Coordinates of C-alpha atoms and ligand atoms in Angstrom, one line a residue:
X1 CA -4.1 29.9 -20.7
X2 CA -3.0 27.2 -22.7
X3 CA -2.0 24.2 -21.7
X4 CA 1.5 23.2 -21.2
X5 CA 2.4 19.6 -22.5
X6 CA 5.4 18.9 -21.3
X7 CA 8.3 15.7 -21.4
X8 CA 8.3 14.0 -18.0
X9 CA 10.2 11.3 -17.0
X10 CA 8.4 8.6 -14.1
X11 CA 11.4 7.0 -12.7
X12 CA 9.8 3.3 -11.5
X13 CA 6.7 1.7 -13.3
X14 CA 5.3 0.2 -10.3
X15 CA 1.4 0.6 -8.7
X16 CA 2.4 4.3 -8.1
X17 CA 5.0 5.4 -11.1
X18 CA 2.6 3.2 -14.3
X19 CA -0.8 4.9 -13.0
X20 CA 0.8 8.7 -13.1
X21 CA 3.3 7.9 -16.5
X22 CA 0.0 6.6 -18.2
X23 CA -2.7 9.3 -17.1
X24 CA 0.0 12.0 -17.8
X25 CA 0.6 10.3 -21.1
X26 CA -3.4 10.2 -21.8
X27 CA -4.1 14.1 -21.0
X28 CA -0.8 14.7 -23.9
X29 CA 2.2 15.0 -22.1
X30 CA 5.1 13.1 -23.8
X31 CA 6.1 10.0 -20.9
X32 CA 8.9 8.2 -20.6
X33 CA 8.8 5.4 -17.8
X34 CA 11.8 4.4 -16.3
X35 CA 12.2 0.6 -14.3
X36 CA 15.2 -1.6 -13.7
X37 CA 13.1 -4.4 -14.9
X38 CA 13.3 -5.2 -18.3
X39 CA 10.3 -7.7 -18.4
X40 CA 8.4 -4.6 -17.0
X41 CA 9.5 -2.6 -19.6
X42 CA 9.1 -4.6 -22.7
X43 CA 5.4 -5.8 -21.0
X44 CA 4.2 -2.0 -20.8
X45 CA 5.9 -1.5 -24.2
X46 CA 3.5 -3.9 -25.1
X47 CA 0.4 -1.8 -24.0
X48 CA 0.1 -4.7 -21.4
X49 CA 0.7 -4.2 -17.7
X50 CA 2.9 -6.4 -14.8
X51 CA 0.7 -5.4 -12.0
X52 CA -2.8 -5.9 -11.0
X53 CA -5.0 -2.9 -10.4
X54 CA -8.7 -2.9 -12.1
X55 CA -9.0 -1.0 -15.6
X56 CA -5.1 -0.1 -15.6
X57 CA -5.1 -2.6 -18.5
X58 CA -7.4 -0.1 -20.4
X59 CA -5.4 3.0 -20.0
X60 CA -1.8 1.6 -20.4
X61 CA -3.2 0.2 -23.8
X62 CA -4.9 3.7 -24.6
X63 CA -1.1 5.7 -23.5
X64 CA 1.0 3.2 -25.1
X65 CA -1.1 3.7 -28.7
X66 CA -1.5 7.1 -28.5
X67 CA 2.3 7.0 -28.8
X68 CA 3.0 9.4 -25.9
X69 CA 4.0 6.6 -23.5
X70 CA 7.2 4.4 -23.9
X71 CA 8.7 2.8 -21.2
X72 CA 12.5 2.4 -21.0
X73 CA 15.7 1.1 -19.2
X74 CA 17.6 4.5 -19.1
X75 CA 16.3 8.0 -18.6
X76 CA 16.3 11.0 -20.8
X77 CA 16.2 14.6 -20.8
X78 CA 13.2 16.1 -20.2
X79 CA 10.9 19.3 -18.3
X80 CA 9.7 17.4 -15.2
X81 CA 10.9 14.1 -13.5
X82 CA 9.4 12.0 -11.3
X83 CA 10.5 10.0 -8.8
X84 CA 8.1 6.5 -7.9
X85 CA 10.3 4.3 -6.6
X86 CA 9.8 2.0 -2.8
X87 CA 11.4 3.5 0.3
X88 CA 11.4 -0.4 2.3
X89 CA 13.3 -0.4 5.4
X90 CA 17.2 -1.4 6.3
X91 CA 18.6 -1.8 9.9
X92 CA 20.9 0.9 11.3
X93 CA 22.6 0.9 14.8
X94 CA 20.3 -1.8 15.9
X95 CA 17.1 -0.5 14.2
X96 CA 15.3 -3.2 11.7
X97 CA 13.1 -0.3 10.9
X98 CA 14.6 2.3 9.8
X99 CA 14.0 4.0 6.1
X100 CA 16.3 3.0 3.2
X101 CA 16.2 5.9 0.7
X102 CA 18.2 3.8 -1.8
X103 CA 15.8 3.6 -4.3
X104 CA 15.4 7.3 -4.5
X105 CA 19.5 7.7 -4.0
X106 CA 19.9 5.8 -7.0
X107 CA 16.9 6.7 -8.9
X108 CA 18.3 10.9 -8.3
X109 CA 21.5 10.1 -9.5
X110 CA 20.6 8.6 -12.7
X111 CA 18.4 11.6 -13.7
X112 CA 21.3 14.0 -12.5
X113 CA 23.2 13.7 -15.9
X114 CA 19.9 14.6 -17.8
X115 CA 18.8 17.4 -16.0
X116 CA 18.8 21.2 -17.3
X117 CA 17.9 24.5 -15.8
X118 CA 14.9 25.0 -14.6
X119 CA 13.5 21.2 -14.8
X120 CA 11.3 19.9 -12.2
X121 CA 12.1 16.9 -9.9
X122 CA 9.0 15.7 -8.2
X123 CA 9.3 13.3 -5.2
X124 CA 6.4 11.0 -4.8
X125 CA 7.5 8.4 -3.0
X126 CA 6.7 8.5 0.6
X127 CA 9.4 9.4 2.2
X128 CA 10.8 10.6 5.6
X129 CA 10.6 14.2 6.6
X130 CA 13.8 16.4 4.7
X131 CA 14.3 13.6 1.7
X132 CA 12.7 16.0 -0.9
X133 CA 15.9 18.1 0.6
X134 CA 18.6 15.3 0.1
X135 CA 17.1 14.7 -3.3
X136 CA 18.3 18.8 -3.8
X137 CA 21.4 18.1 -2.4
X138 CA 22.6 15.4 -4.1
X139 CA 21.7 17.3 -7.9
X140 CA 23.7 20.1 -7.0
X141 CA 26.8 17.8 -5.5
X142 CA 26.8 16.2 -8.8
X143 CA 25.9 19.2 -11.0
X144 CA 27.3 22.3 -8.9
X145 CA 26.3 24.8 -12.2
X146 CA 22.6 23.8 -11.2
X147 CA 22.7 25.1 -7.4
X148 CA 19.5 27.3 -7.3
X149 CA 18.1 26.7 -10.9
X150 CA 16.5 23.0 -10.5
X151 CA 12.4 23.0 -8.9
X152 CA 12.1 20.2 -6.4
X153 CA 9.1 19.3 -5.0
X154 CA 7.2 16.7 -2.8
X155 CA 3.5 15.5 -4.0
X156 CA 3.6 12.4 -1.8
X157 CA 0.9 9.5 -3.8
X158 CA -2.4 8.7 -1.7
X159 CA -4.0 6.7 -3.7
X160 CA -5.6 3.2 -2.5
X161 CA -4.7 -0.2 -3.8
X162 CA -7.9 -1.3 -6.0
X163 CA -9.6 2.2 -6.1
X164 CA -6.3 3.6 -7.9
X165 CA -7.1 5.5 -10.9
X166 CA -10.3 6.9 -9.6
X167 CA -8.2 9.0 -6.4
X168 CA -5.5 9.7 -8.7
X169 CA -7.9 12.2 -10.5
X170 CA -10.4 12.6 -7.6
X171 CA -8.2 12.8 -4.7
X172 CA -6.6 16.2 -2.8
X173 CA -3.1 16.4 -3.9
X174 CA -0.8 17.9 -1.3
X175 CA 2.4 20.0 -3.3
X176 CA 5.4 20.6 -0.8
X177 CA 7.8 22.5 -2.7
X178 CA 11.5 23.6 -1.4
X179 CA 11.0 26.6 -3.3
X180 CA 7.2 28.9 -4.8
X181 CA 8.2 29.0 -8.0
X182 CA 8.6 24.9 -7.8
X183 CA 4.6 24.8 -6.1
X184 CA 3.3 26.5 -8.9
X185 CA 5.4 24.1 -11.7
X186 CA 4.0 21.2 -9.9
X187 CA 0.6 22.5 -8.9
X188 CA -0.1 23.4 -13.0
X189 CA 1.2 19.7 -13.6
X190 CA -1.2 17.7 -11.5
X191 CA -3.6 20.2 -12.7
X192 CA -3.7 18.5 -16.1
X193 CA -5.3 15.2 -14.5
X194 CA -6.6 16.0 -10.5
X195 CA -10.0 17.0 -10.3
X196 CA -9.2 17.1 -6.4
X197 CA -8.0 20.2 -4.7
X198 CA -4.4 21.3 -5.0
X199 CA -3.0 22.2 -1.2
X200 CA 0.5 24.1 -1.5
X201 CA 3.1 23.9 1.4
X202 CA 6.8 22.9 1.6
X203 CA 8.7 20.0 1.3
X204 CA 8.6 19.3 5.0
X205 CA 5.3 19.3 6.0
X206 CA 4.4 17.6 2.7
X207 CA 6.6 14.6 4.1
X208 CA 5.3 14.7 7.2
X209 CA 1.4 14.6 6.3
X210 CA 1.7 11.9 4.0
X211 CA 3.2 9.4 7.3
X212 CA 0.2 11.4 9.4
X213 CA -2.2 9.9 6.9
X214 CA -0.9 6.8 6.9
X215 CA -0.2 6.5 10.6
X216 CA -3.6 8.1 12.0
X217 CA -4.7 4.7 9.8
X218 CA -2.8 2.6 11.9
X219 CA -3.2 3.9 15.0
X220 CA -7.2 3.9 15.0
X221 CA -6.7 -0.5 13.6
X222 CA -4.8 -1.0 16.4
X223 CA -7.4 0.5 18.4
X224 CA -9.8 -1.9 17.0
X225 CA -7.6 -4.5 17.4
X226 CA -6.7 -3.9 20.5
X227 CA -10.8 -3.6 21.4
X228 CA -10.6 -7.0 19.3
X229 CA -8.5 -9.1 22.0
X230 CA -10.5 -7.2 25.1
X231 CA -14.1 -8.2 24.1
X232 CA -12.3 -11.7 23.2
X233 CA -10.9 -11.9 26.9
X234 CA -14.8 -10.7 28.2
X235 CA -17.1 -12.7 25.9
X236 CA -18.3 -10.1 24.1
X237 CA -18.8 -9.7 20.5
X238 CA -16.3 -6.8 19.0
X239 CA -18.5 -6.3 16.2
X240 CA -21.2 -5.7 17.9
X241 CA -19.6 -3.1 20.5
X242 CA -18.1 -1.2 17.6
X243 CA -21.4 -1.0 15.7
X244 CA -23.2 0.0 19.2
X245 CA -20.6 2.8 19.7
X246 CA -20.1 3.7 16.1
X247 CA -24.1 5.1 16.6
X248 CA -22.5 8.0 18.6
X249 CA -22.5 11.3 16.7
X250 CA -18.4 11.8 17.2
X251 CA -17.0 7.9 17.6
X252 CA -15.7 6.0 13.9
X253 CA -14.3 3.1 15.2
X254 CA -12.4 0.9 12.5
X255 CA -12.7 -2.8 12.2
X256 CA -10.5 -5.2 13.8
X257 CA -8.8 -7.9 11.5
X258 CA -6.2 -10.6 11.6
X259 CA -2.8 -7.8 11.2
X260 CA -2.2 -4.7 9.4
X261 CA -0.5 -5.9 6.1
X262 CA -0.1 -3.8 2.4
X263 CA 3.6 -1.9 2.0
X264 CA 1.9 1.3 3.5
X265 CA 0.3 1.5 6.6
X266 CA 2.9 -1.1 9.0
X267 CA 5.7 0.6 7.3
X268 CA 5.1 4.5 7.0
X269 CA 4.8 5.0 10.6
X270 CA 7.9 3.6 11.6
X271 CA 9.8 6.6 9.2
X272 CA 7.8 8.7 11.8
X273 CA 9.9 6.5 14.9
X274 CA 12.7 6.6 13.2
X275 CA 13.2 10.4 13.4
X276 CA 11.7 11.4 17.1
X277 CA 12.0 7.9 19.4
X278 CA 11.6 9.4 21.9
X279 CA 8.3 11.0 20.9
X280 CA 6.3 8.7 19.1
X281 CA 5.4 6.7 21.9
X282 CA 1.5 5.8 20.8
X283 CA 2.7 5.6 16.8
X284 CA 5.3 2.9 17.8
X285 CA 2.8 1.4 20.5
X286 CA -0.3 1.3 17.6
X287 CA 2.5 -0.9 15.1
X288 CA 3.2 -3.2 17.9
X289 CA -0.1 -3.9 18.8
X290 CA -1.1 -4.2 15.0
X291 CA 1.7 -6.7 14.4
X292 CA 1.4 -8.8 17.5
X293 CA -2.5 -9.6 15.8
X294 CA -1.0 -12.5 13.4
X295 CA 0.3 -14.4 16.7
X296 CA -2.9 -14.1 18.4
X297 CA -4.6 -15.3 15.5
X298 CA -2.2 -18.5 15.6
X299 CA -2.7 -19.0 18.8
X300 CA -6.2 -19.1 19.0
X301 CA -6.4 -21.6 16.6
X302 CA -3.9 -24.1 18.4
X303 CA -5.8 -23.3 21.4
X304 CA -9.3 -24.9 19.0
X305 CA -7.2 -27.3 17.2
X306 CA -6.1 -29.2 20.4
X307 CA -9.6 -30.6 21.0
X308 CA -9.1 -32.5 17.9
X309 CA -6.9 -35.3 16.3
X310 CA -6.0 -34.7 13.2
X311 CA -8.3 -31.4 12.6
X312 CA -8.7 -29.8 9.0
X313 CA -8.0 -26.2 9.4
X314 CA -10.2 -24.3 6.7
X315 CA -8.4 -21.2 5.9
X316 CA -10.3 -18.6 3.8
X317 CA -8.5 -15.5 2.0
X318 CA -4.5 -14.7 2.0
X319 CA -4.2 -11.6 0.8
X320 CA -3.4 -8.5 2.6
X321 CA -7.4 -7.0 2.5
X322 CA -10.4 -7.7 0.7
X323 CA -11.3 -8.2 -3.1
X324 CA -7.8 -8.1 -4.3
X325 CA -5.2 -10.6 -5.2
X326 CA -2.1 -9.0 -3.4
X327 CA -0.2 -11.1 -1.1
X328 CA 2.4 -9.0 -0.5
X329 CA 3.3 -8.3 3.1
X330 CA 0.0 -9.9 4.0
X331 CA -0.7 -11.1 7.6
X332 CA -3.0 -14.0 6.7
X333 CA -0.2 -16.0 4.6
X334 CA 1.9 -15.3 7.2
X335 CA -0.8 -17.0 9.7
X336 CA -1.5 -19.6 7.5
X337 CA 2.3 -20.7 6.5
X338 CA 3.1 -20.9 9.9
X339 CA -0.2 -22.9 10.5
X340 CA 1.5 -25.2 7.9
X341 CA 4.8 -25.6 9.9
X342 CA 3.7 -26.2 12.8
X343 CA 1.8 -29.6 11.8
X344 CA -1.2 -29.4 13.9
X345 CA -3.5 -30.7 11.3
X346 CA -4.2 -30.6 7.6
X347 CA -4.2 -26.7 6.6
X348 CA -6.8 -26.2 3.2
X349 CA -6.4 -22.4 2.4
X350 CA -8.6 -20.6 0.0
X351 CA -8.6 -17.9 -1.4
X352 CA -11.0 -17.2 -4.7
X353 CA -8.6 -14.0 -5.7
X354 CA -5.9 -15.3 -5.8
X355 CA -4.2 -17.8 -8.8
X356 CA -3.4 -21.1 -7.9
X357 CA 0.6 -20.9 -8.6
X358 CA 1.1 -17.9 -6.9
X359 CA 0.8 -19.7 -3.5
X360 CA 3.5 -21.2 -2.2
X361 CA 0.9 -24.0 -0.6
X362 CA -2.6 -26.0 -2.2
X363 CA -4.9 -24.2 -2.6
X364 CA -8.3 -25.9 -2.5
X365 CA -12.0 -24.1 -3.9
X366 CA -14.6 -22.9 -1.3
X367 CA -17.1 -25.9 -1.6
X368 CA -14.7 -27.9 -0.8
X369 CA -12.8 -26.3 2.4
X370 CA -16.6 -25.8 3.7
X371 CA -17.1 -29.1 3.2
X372 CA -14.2 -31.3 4.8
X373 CA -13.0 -28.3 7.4
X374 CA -13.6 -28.8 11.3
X375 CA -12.2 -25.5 12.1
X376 CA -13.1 -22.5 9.6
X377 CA -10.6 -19.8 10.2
X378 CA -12.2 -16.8 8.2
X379 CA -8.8 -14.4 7.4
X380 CA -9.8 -11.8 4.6
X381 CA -13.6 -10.4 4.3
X382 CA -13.8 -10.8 0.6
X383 CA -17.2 -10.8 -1.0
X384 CA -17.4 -14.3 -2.0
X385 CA -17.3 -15.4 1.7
X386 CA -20.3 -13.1 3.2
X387 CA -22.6 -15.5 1.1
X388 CA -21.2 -18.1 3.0
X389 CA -25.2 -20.3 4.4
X390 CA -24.4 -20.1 8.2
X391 CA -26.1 -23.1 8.3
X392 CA -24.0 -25.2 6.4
X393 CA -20.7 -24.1 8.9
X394 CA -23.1 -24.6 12.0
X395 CA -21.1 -27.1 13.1
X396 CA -17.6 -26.3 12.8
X397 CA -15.7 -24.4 14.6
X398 CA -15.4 -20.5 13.4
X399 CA -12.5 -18.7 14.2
X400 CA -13.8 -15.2 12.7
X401 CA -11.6 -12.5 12.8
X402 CA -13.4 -10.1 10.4
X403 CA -16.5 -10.7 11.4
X404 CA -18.3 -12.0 8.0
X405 CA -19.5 -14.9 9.7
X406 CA -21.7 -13.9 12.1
Ligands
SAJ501 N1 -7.3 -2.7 7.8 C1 -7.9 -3.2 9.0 N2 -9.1 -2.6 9.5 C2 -9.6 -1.5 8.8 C3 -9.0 -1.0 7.7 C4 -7.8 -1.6 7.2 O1 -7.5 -4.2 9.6 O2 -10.6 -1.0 9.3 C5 -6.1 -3.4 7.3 C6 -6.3 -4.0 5.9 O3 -7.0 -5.3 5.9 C7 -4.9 -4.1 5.4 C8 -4.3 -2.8 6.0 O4 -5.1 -2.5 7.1 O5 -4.3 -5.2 5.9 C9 -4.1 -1.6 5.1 O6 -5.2 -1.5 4.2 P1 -5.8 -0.1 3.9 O7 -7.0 -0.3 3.0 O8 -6.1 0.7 5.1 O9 -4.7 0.8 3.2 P2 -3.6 0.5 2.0 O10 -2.3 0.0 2.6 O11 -4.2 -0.3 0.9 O12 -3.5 2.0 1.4 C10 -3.1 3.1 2.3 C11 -4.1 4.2 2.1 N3 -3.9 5.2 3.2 C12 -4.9 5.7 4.0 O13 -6.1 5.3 3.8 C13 -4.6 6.7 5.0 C14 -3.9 4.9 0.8 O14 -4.7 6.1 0.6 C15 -2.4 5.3 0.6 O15 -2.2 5.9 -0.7 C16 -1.6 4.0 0.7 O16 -1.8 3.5 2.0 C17 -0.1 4.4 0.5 O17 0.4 4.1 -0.7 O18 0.5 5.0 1.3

């Protein structure tokens, strides 16, 4: 059968909605990308990006000049729109954690004008469980001659900051649709570009898996952290318990760090809270244990610091995991900017990712931090620190709490 190209509209042009308009755009389909920020817009317009992710450069250029990519301020019509947009949190009746589906609100009303019978409205954002339901619902309130005509469908993104374009074609793409007929639209869509294996189910349980993914993640760090602060407390050395028992044939334990930072993992599971309190009593448990980390971390280093006047605090990596220059929601600036305020020495942060002027603080190179530091507090495991001759930090104090040190 031949294939369908198609005109699809991304709504948002972010690490999720750029990635999908520009492989669609590269296997023929005709793109528009949608974004509320201009700058965005005229950058990718550009065939440059706003983002970092390795070789997205390559294939925004390559979409943009095939000519089947534009990005834009306002939608069009089109066959198939998706919707890529950030589902952050908002309090409600006392809840700082609850979901705020503004971004997809907005985002569905300003296709709803655009849309014909028969289109397809794809939900990727991750989302609570029945949002791929209120994006149905509020189509038809705003175009009542579409009730039972429009495809919606949930095909949550999975793809891992860094590793991006390689699981958008080679991961398993779940397809939750509200209706068959809008599985099998979106199944021969992602067909065009996923190598992986298409699983078909509805809307629901597509919602749901994606936050199962996401929280099983966060659950089995806080283990490890957890483990982290035990084998603290008994003198033991995590790593090496968790390689020891990682040797049996059915344990996988993850490694401990200083937090659980990124816009995925410490937020997904609380959508999971939100809807059953009452029965997400080790979900909640695993976030609170993975947030409480940073003040450990803190603590443990004022606990060091006091044996020294005036100490230099070596700080190495900010950003929220290794080999990549994202700071966003990122424990390790938040350990080291409180390090800052609280004035128990002079704080040199490093972090060889990351550009100098996106740091609110100096930043200082690695020789030198190694050099004039009497406490090395090692934060993020990039590469450039495993090299790191133990015996030229033999005689500080390491505070190691990714174990790259050892
Ligand atoms: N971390 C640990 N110990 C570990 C693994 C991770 O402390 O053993 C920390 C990292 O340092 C980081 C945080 O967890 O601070 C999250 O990092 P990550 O690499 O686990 O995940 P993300 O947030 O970059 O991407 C996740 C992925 N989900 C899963 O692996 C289940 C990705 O596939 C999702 O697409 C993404 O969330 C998302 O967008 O939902």
């Amino acid at each position: 059968m031949a294939r369908e190209l198609q005109k699809i509209i991304v709504m948002g042009l972010g690490y999720i909605g750029l990635p999908t308009a520009s492989m669609l755009a590269t296997k023929g389909h005709q793109v528009l990308g949608v974004d509320v920020n201009a700058q965005a817009v005229d950058i990718i317009n550009s065939g440059r990006i706003h983002i970092v992710e390795p070789d997205l450069d390559i294939l925004v250029k390559s979409a943009v000049n095939s000519g089947n990519l534009k990005a834009s301020l306002t939608t069009e019509e089109g066959d198939t729109f998706i919707l890529a947009v950030p589902t952050p949190f908002k309090e409600v009746d006392g809840n700082p954690k609850a979901p705020d589906l503004a971004y997809i609100e907005t985002a569905t009303r300003a296709i709803a004008p655009y849309l014909r019978e028969d289109n397809l409205v794809i939900l990727e954002s991750t989302s609570p469980v029945g949002t791929t339901e209120r994006v149905q619902e509020i189509i038809v309130a705003m175009r009542p001659e579409l009730a039972g005509k429009i495809h919606t469908a949930h095909c949550p993104e999975r793809v891992l900051p860094g590793q991006i374009l390689r699981e958008l074609v080679d991961n398993d793409r779940i397809i939750g649709g509200t209706t068959k007929a809008a599985v099998a639209k979106a199944k021969a869509l992602y067909k065009t570009f996923c190598n992986g294996a298409i699983l078909e189910t509805d809307s629901r349980t597509a919602e749901m898996s994606k936050l199962v993914e996401n929280s099983f993640r966060d659950v089995n760090i806080a283990f490890a952290n957890e483990l982290s602060v035990i084998c603290d407390h008994l003198g033991i050395n995590v790593w090496e318990a968790i390689a020891l028992a990682n040797r049996h044939p059915r344990v996988n334990i993850l490694q401990p760090g200083p937090g659980v930072g990124g816009h995925c993992i410490a937020v997904d599971p609380w959508f999971i809270v939100a809807s059953a309190p009452a029965q997400s009593r080790l979900i909640r448990t695993a976030r609170e244990v993975n947030d409480a980390k940073p003040d450990w971390v803190i603590a443990k280093v004022k606990a060091k610091a006091a044996r020294f006047h005036e100490p230099v605090i070596g700080c190495l990596g900010l950003s929220f995991k290794a080999n990549i220059d994202d700071l966003r929601e990122s424990p390790s600036m938040d350990i080291v900017h409180h390090l800052h305020q609280s004035g128990i020495g002079k704080i040199m942060a490093c972090d060889p990712n990351v550009r100098k002027e996106k740091a609110p603080f100096a930043l200082y190179d690695l020789k030198t931090v190694i050099k004039e530091a009497d406490i090395l507090l090692l934060l993020v495991d990039h590469e450039e620190f495993k090299d790191i001759d133990p015996q030229v930090i033999k005689d500080k104090v390491v505070i190691d709490t990714k174990g790259v040190l050892r």
